XYZ file of C-alpha atoms in Angstrom:
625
model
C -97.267 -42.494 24.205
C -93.967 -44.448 23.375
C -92.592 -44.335 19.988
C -91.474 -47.253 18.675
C -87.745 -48.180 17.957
C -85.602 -47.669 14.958
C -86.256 -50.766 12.614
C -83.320 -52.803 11.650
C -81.542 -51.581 8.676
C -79.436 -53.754 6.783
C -78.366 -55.953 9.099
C -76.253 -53.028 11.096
C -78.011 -53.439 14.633
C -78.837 -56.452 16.708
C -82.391 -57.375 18.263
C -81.107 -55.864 20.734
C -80.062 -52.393 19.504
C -75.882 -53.093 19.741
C -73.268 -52.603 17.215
C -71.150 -55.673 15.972
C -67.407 -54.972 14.865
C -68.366 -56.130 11.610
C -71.413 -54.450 11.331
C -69.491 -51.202 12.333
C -66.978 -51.629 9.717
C -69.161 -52.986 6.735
C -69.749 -50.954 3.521
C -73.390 -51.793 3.257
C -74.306 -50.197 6.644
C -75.578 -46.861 4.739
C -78.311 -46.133 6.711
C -77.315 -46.716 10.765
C -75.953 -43.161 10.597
C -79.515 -41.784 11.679
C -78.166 -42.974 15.248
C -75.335 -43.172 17.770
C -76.065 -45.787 20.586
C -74.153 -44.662 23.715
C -73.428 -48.638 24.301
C -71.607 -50.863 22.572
C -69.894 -54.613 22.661
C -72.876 -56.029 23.740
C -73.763 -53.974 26.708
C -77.241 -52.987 27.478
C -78.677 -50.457 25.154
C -79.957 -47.168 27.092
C -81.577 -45.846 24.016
C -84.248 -42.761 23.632
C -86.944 -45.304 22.901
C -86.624 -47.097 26.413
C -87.208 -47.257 29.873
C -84.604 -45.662 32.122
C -83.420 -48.294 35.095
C -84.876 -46.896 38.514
C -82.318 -46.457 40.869
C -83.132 -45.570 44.449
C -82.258 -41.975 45.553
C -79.786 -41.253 47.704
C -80.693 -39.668 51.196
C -80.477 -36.142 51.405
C -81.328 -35.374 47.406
C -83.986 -33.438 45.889
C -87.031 -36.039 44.985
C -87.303 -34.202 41.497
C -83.555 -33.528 39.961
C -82.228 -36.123 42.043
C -78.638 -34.660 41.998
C -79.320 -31.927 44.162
C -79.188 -31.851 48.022
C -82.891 -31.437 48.900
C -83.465 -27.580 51.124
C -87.126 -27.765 51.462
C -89.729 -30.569 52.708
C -92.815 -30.506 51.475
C -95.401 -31.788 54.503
C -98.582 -32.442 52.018
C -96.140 -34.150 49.371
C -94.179 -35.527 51.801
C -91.135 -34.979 49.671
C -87.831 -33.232 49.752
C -87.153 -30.665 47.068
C -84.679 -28.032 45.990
C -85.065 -25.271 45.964
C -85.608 -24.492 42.199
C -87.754 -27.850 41.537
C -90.122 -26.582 44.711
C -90.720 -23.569 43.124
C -90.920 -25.470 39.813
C -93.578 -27.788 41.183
C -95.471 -25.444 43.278
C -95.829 -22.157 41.250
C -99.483 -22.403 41.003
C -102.931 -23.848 41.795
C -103.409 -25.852 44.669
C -99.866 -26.565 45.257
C -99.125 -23.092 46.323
C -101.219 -23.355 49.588
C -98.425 -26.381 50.605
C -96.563 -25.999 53.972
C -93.103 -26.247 54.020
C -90.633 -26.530 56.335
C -86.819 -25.593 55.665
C -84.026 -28.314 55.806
C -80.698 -27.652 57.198
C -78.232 -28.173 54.255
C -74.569 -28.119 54.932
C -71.621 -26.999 52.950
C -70.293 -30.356 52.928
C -73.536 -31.973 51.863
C -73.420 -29.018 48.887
C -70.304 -29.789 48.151
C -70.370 -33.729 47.645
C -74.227 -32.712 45.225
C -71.281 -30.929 43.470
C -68.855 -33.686 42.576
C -71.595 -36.230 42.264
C -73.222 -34.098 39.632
C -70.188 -34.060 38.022
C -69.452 -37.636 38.375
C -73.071 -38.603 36.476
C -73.560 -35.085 35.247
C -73.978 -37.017 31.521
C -76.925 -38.655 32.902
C -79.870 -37.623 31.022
C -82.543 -35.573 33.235
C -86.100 -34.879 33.346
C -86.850 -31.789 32.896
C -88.614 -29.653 35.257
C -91.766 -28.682 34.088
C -95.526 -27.496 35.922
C -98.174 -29.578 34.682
C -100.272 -26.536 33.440
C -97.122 -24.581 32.624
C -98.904 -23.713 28.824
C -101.544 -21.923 31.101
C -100.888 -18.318 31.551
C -100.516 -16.990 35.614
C -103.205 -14.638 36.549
C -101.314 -12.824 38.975
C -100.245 -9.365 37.595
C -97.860 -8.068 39.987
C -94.609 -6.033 38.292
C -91.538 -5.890 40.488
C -88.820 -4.148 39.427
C -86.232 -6.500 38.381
C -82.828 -7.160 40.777
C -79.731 -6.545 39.611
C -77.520 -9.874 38.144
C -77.156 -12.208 40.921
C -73.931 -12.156 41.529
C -73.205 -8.687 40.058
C -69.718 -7.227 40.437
C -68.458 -5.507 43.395
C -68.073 -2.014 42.964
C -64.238 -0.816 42.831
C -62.740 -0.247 45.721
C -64.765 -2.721 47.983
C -64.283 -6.254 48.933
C -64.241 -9.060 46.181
C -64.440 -11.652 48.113
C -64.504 -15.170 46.047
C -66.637 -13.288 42.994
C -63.465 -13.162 40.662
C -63.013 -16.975 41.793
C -66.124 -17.962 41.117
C -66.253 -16.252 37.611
C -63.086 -17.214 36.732
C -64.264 -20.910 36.750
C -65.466 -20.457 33.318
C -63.592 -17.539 31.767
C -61.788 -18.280 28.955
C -57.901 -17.610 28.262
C -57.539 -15.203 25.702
C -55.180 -16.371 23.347
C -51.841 -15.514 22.474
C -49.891 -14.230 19.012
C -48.614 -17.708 19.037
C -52.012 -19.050 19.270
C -53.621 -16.997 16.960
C -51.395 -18.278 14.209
C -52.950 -21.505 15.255
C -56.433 -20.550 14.724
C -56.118 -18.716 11.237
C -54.636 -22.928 10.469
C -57.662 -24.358 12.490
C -60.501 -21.342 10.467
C -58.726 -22.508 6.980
C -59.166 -25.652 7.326
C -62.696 -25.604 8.712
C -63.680 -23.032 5.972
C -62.799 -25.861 2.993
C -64.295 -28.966 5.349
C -67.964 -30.357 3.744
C -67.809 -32.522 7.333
C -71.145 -32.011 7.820
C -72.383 -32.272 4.453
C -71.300 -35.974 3.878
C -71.784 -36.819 7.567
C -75.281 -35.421 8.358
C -77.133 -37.313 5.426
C -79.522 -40.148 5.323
C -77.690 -42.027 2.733
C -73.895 -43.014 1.608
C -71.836 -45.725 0.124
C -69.704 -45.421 3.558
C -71.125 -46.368 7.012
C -70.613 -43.559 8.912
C -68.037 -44.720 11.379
C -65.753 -45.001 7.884
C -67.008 -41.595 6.537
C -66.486 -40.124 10.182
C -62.714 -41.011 10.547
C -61.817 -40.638 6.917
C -63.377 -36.841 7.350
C -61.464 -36.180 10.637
C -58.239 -37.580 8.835
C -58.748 -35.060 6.300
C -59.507 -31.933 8.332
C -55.582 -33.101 10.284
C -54.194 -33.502 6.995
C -55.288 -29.993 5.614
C -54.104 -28.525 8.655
C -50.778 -30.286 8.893
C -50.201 -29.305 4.979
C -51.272 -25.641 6.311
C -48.946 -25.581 9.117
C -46.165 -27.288 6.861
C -46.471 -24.398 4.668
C -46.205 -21.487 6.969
C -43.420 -22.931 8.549
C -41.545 -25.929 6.805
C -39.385 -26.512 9.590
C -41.961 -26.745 12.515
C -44.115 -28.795 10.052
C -41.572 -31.126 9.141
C -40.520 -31.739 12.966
C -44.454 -32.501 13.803
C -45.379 -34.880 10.559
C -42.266 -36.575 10.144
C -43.932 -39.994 10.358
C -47.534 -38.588 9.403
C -48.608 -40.384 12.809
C -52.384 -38.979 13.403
C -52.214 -40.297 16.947
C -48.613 -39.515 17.612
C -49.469 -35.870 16.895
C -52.558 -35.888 19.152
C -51.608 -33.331 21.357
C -51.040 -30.905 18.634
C -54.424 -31.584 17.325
C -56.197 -31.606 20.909
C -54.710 -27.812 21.105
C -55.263 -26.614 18.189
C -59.135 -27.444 18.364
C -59.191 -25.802 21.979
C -58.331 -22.778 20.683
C -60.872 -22.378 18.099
C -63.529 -23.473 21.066
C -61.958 -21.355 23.692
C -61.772 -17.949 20.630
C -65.812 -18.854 20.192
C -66.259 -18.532 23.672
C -64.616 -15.087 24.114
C -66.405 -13.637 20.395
C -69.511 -14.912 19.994
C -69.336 -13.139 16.584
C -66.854 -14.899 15.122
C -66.670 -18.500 13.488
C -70.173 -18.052 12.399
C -70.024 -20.476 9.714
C -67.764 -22.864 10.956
C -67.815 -23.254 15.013
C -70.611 -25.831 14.575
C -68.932 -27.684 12.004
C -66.312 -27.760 14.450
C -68.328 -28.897 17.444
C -70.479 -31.868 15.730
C -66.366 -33.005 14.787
C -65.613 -33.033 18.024
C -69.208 -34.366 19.081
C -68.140 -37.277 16.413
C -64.841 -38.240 17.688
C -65.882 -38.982 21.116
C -68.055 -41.412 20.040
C -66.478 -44.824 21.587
C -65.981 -46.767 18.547
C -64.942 -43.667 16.155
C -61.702 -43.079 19.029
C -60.990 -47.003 18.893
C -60.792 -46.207 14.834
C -58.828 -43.063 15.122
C -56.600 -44.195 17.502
C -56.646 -40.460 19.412
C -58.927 -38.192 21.449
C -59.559 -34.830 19.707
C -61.032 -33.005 22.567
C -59.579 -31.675 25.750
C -60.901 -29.519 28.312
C -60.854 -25.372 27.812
C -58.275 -23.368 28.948
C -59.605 -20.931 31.529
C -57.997 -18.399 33.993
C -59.350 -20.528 36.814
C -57.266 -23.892 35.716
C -54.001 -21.543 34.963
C -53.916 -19.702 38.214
C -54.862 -22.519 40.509
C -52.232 -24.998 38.772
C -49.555 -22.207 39.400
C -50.987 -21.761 42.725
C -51.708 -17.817 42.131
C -55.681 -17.774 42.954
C -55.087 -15.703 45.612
C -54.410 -12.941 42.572
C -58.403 -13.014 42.188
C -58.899 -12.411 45.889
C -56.841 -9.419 46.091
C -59.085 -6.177 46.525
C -57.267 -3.963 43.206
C -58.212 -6.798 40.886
C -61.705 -4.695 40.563
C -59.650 -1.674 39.094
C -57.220 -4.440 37.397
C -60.233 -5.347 35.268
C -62.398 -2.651 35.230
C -63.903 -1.522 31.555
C -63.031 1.994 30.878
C -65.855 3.855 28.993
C -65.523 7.373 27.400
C -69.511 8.101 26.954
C -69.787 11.830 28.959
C -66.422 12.121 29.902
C -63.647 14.228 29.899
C -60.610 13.247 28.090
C -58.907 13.850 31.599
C -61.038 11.512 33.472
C -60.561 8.505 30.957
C -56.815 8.741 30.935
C -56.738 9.070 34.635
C -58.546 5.826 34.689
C -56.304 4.276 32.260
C -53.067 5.419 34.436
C -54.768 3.915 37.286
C -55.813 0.388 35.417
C -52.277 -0.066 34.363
C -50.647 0.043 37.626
C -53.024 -2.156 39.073
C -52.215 -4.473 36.393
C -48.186 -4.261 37.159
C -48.917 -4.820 40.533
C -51.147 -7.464 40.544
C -48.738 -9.544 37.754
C -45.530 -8.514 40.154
C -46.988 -9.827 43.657
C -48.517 -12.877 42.896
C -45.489 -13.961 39.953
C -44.324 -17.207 41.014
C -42.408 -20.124 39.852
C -44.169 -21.528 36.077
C -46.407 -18.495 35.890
C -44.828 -15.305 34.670
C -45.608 -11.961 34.692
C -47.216 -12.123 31.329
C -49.149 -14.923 32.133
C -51.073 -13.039 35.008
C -51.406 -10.309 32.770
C -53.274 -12.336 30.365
C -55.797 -13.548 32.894
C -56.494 -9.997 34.238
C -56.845 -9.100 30.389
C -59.232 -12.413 30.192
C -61.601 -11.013 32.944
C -61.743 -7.377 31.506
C -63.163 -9.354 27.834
C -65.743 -10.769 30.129
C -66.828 -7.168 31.322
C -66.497 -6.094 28.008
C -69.077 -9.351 26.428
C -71.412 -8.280 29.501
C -71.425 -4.448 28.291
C -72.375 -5.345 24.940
C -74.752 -8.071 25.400
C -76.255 -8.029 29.340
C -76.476 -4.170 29.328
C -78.982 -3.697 25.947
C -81.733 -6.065 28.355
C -80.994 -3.386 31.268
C -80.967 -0.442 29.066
C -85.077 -1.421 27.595
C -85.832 -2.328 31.380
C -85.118 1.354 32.094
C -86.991 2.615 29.182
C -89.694 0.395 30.435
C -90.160 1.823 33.595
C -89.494 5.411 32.326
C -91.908 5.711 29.790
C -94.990 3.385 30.809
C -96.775 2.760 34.101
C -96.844 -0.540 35.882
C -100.689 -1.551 35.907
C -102.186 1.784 33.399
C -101.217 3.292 29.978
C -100.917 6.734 30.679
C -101.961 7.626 27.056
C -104.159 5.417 25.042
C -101.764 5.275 22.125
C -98.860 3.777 24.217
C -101.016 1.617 25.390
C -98.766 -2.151 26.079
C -102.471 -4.288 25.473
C -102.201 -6.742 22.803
C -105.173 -8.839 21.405
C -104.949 -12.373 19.795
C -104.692 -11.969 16.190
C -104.778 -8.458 15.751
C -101.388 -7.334 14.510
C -100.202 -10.582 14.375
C -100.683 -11.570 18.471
C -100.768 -14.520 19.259
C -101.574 -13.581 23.307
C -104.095 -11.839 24.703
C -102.924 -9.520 27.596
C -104.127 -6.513 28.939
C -102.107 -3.420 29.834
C -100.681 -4.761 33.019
C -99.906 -8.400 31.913
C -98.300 -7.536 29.221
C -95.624 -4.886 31.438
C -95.345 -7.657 33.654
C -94.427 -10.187 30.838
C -92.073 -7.981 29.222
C -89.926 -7.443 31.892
C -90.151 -10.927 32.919
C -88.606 -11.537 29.326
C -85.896 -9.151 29.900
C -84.898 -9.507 33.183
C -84.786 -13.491 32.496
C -82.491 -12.472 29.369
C -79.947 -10.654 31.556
C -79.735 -12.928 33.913
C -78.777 -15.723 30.989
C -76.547 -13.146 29.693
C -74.731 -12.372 32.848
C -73.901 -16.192 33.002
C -73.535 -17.023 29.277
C -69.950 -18.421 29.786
C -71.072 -20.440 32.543
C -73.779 -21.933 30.242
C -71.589 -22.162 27.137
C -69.049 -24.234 29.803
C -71.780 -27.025 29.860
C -73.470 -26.913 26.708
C -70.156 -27.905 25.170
C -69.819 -30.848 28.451
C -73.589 -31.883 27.153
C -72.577 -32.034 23.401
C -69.030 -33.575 23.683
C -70.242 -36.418 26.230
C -69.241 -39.622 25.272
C -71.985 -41.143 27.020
C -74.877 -38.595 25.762
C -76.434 -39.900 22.040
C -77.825 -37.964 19.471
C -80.261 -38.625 16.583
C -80.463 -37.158 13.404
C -84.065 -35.929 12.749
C -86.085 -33.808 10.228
C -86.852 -31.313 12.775
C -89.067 -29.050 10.359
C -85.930 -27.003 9.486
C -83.836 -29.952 7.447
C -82.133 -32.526 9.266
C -80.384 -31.737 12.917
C -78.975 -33.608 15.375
C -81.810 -34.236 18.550
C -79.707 -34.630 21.661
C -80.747 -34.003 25.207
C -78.982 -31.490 27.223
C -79.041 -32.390 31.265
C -76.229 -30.216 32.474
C -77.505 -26.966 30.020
C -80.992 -27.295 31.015
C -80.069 -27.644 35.274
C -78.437 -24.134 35.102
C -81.350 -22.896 32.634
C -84.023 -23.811 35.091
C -81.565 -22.282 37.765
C -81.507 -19.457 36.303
C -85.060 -19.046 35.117
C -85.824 -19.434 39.172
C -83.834 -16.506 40.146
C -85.372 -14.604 37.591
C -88.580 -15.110 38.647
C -88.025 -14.697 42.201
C -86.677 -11.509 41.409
C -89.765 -9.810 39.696
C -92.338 -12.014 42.069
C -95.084 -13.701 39.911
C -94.439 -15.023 36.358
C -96.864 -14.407 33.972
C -97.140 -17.293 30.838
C -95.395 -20.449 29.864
C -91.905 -21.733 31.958
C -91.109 -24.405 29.780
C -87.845 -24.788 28.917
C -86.751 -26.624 25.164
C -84.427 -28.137 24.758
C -83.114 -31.805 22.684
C -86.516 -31.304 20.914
C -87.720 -30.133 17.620
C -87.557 -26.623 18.389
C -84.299 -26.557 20.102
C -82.569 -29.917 19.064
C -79.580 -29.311 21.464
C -77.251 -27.234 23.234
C -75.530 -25.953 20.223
C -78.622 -24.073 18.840
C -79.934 -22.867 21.996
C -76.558 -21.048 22.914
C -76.676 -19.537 19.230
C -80.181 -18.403 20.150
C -79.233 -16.395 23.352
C -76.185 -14.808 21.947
C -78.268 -12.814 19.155
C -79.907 -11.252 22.233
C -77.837 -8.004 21.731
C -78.261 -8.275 17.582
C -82.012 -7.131 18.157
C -81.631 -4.786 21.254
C -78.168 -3.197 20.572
C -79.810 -1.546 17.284
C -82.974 -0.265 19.257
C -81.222 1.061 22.299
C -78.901 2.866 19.733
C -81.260 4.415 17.889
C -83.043 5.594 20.891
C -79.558 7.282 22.042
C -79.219 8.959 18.926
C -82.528 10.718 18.365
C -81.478 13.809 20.659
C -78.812 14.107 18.252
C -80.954 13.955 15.511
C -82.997 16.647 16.966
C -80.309 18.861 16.370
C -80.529 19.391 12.993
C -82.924 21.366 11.426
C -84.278 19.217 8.552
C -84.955 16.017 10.809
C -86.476 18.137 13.661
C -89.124 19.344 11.501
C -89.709 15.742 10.010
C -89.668 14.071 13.407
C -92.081 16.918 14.967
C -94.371 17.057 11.787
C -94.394 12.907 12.442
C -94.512 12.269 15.621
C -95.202 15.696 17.289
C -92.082 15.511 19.302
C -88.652 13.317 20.275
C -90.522 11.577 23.164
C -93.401 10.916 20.799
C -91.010 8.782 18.524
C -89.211 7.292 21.551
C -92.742 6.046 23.102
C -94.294 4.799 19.528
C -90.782 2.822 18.961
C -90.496 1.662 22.574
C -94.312 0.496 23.059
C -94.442 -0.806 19.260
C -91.832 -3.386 20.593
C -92.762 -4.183 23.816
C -96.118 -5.531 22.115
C -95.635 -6.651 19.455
C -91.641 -8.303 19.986
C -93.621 -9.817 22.956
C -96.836 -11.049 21.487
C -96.052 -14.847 20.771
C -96.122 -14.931 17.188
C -93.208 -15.841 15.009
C -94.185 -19.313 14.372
C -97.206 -21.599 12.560
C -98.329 -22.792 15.700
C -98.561 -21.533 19.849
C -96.616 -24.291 20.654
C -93.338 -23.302 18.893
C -93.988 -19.902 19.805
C -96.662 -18.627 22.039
C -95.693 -17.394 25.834
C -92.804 -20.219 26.470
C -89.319 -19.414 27.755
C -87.951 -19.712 23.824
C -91.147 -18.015 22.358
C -90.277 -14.751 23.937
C -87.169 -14.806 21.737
C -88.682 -16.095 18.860
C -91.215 -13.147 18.420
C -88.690 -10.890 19.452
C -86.572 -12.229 15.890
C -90.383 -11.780 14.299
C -90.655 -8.127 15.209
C -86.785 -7.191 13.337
C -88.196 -9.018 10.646
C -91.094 -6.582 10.340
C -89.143 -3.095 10.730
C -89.193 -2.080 7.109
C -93.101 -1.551 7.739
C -93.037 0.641 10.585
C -93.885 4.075 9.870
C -90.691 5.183 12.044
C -87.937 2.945 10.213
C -86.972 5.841 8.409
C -85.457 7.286 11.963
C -83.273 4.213 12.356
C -82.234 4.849 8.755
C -80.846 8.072 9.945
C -79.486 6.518 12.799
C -77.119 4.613 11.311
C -78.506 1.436 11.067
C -77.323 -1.027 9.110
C -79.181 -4.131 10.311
C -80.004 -6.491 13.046
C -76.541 -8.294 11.387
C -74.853 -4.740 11.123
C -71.739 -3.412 13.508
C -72.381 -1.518 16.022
C-alpha cells in the first residue's frame, strides 16, 4: 500500500515537493517543519512517499544489499548473495533445500565494496527481512554460544591487526583541557529548549528561521560561558562575534560532548539527544547556507591520531595486550594486583617511548593506550552481565528437559503475562539466542554508535516528524546502523545454529524511529542484568549471616533454591514477549526480546524474592553499581 504525500501547506512546497528561497524564508511557513526534503533548488525530490530510481547493479555485488561483493550463488535463484542476505533469505522453508555454490571473493574486490559503501553509504536500504520472519522456527537445537567474534587475544600472544581494527572506532578520551570544554558545551545544553520549539507542529517561525536562531543561541550561551571562565581567551575568540569565523571552535567543542557520550554511555542523559537532533539540524543544506558554518566534524578516535602521526604500528606491537589490559581485584591477593599494575605501567612507558615520533608525544600515545583500556573497561560492565546469565543458564537448567518441575523454562500464552507459547526446550534455545545476540551487539557497540551517528548526521538522509504512539519523534531510516545490525544478528545465529522466533530488525519505524533510540535501547542492556548478576553474587554472602540464612532456608529451602526461582523466573518471563499492547511491538522480534526484558524490572516489586535483592544492595535498575 503507498501512502499518499504530504499535502501542500501554505504555499511552502511546490507540486513537486521542492523548497523555494522564499518559501524557505517566509514567516507564514508554520507548518513545513513536519519535513526535511533531502533536495532542494529544484532538483528531483527523493522523498519517503516515492519510488526509488532503479539503477542496474554492479557486477560482482550481492543481488539483495547491493553494496556488498556477492560470496555465494544461489543455482535455483540464480542469484548472487552475501553472505548475511543468503542466510537472511534462506533460513527456512523451501529455500533451505537450495544448492549453492561458493564464489571466489578477493581482497581487492572487498576492499573497493568498502569504499563504495562509504561513497553511497547514505543511500537508504532495504532491509533484510524473511518473508515469514513473524513465524516462529521449529527447530529446537541449543548450541552453546561462541565467544565475541573477534574477542581479544589473550596476553602474551600475537595481536595481530585486532587493536587496528578496534581502534577504528575507539574514541579519544579527553583531556583536562577538554573537559573544561565540555562542562561549557553540558551548561549550555542543560538551559537549551532546542527541541521544545523545534520539534512542534506549529510556530510563528518557519523552522529554517527557528532552527538557526536556536543554534545562534546555544553559540552565544557558550561563548558568554567561555568569556566568563576566562575573559582573556573569550575576548581573543568573540572579538568580532563572527559565528562562522569561530567555526572551528564550535565544530570542537560539539565533538567532544559526542566523542565523552561515546566513552560513558551514562552520562549526558538528558541532553546528548538534544545535542544530536542540533547537529542532525545543521546539516540540513539550506540551514548551513543560513548559518554560514558546518557544526559537525568527524570523531576523534585513536585510529585517526596514530595513523596521521604515522604510529599504528604501536597497536601491532605484541605488549599492547598488557598495555591495555583491565586489572580486576575480585579473588585476589593484594600481591597479585599490584604485580599486575607494576607490569601495566611499564608496558605503557615502553610502548609511548618506542613508537614517540615527530607531532605525537609521549602523552599522546599514552592517551590512546588509556583509550583502549576504557573500551575493556565498557565491555566488562556491559558485554560481560549477557555472558555471566549464559553461564547461569547452562549451570542451572538442562538444554531440552527441566530437571525439576518448578524450574521449569515453559511459558504459555497469556498465563503470567506471555505472550509466546514455548515449551521447555524452545524457550532455552530462545533465551540464549537473546543473550548471545546481546553480547555480540555489545562487544561492537562503538562500532555501531560510529554509524548511527553517520546515519543521523547525513546530509542526504531526511527525517519526518511523526506521532509515533509515544509523542512526536523524528522517523528517519538508518541504512548504515541496520547493515552492521543484520551483520551482527548473522553471526549470532550462526553461532548457536537454529534461531528460534522473529529476525526482524526495527528500525526508522514507529517502534524504533531511528538510530538515536535504538543505540539508547542497547546500552540499558547492563541496567537490567548488572543488578541480577549482582544479586546472584551476593547471596553466598548473605548466607553468612544468621538471620538471613534462616529466612532464605525457611523461603526457599536453600541458596540454590533462591538462585534457580530468580534465574528461571527471568528467563521466562523477561523472555515471554509481552511488554507491549500488541505482538507486533513486542512479541518474539529482535527488539521484543528487550522490550519484555524492561517489562520483567518493571514487575520485581511482586516477586516473592525481591526482598533478597533488597538485602543485596539494590537500589534500582537506574541505581550504581
Amino acid at each position: 500500500m503507498v501512502e499518499a504525500g504530504p499535502p501542500l501547506q501554505n504555499g511552502s512546497t511546490t507540486r513537486n515537493g521542492t523548497f523555494s528561497l522564499k518559501n524557505i524564508l517566509s514567516e507564514d511557513n508554520d507548518l513545513e517543519a513536519i519535513e526535511h526534503h533531502p533536495k532542494l533548488n529544484g532538483e528531483a525530490s527523493s522523498g519517503w512517499d516515492e519510488e526509488a530510481i532503479v539503477r542496474p547493479l554492479a557486477e560482482g555485488y550481492c543481488i539483495e544489499c547491493e553494496d556488498q561483493p556477492a560470496e555465494v550463488f544461489c543455482e535455483n535463484c540464480a542469484d548472487a548473495y552475501c553472505d548475511v542476505c543468503y542466510s537472511a533469505q534462506h533460513r527456512k522453508g523451501s529455500r533451505t533445500t537450495h544448492k549453492t555454490k561458493a564464489l571466489d571473493v578477493t581482497q581487492k574486490a572487498v576492499e573497493k565494496a568498502k569504499e563504495q559503501v562509504e561513497a553511497k553509504g547514505d543511500e537508504h536500504m532495504d532491509v533484510v527481512e524473511d518473508d515469514d520472519a513473524d513465524e516462529e522456527s521449529e527447530q529446537n537445537t541449543s548450541a552453546i554460544p561462541a565467544q565475541p567474534s573477534g574477542a581479544q587475544p589473550a596476553i602474551g600472544s600475537t595481536v595481530g591487526e585486532w587493536f587496528v581494527d578496534r581502534s577504528r572506532f575507539i574514541p579519544l578520551r579527553l583531556t583536562l583541557g577538554e573537559r573544561k570544554f565540555l562542562r561549557l558545551l553540558e551548561a549550555a545544553l542543560s538551559v537549551s529548549e532546542y527541541t521544545d520549539k523545534i520539534d512542534t507542529l506549529s510556530s510563528g517561525q518557519s523552522k529554517a528561521k527557528r532552527i538557526v536562531a536556536q543554534i545562534k543561541e546555544l553559540c552565544a550561551i557558550m561563548s558568554g560561558l567561555l568569556l566568563s571562565a576566562d575573559y582573556k581567551a573569550g575576548q581573543e575568540l568573540f572579538q568580532d562575534r563572527d559565528f562562522q569565523a569561530n567555526e572551528e571552535f564550535y565544530q570542537r567543542v560539539f565533538e567532544l560532548g559526542r566523542r565523552h557520550k561515546i566513552m560513558n554511555p551514562d552520562k549526558m542523559r538528558t541532553t546528548y539527544g538534544k545535542l544530536i537532533y542540533l547537529l542532525q539540524d545543521s546539516q540540513a543544506p539550506e540551514i548551513k547556507d543560513l548559518l554560514g558554518f558546518s557544526c559537525v566534524k568527524p570523531i576523534n578516535t585513536v585510529y585517526a591520531v596514530l595513523k596521521e602521526n604515522d604510529a599504528l604500528d604501536m597497536l601491532r606491537d605484541d605488549l599492547i595486550n598488557a598495555a591495555t589490559q583491565e586489572i580486576y581485584s575480585e579473588g585476589r591477593s593484594r600481591r597479585e594486583i599490584q604485580r599486575d599494575i607494576k607490569s601495566k605501567e611499564r608496558a605503557i612507558e615502553t610502548l609511548s617511548t618506542r613508537y614517540q615520533r615527530r607531532g605525537v608525544s609521549q602523552e599522546t600515545l599514552r592517551q590512546c593506550l588509556y583509550s583502549i583500556g576504557d573500551n575493556h573497561a565498557f565491555l566488562r560492565v556491559n558485554r560481560d552481565p549477557c555472558e555471566r546469565m549464559i553461564d547461569y543458564l547452562q549451570e542451572y537448567f538442562h538444554p531440552t528437559q527441566a530437571k525439576d518441575p518448578k524450574n521449569s523454562l515453559a511459558i504459555r500464552s497469556g498465563k503470567g503475562g506471555a505472550r509466546l507459547s514455548h515449551d521447555h526446550s524452545k524457550q532455552y534455545a530462545y533465551v540464549i539466542q537473546s543473550l548471545t545476540l546481546w553480547k555480540e551487539i555489545l562487544h561492537d557497540m562503538f562500532h555501531l554508535w560510529s554509524l548511527a551517528e553517520e546515519d543521523l548526521l547525513s546530509d542526504s538522509i531526511s527525517y519526518r516528524l511523526r506521532d509515533t504512539g509515544q509523542g512526536l519523534n523524528r522517523v528517519q531510516p538508518s541504512p548504515k546502523t541496520s547493515r552492521l545490525m543484520h551483520t551482527i544478528l548473522h553471526k549470532a545465529q550462526k553461532s548457536v545454529g537454529s534461531w528460534v522466533g522473529s529476525s526482524v530488525i526495527h528500525m526508522g519505524d514507529h517502534n524504533v524511529p531511528n538510530a538515536l533510540l535504538f543505540i539508547d535501547k542497547y546500552t540499558q542492556i547492563y541496567r537490567i542484568l548488572l543488578p541480577i548478576c549482582n544479586t546472584l553474587s551476593q547471596i553466598p554472602n548473605l548466607m553468612e549471616k544468621p538471620a538471613l540464612r534462616s529466612y532464605i532456608e525457611d523461603d526457599f529451602g536453600s541458596a540454590e533454591n533462591l538462585m534457580k526461582e530468580i534465574l528461571s523466573d527471568f528467563f521466562r518471563h523477561g523472555f515471554d514477549g509481552s511488554g507491549a499492547d500488541n505482538f507486533y511491538d513486542a512479541g518474539s522480534c529482535i527488539d521484543g526480546r528487550l522490550t519484555s526484558a524492561w517489562n520483567w524490572c518493571s514487575t520485581l516489586e511482586k516477586k516473592r524474592f525481591f526482598p533478597v535483592f533488597l538485602l543485596s544492595g539494590f537500589i534500582g535498575f537506574d541505581g550504581d553499581w
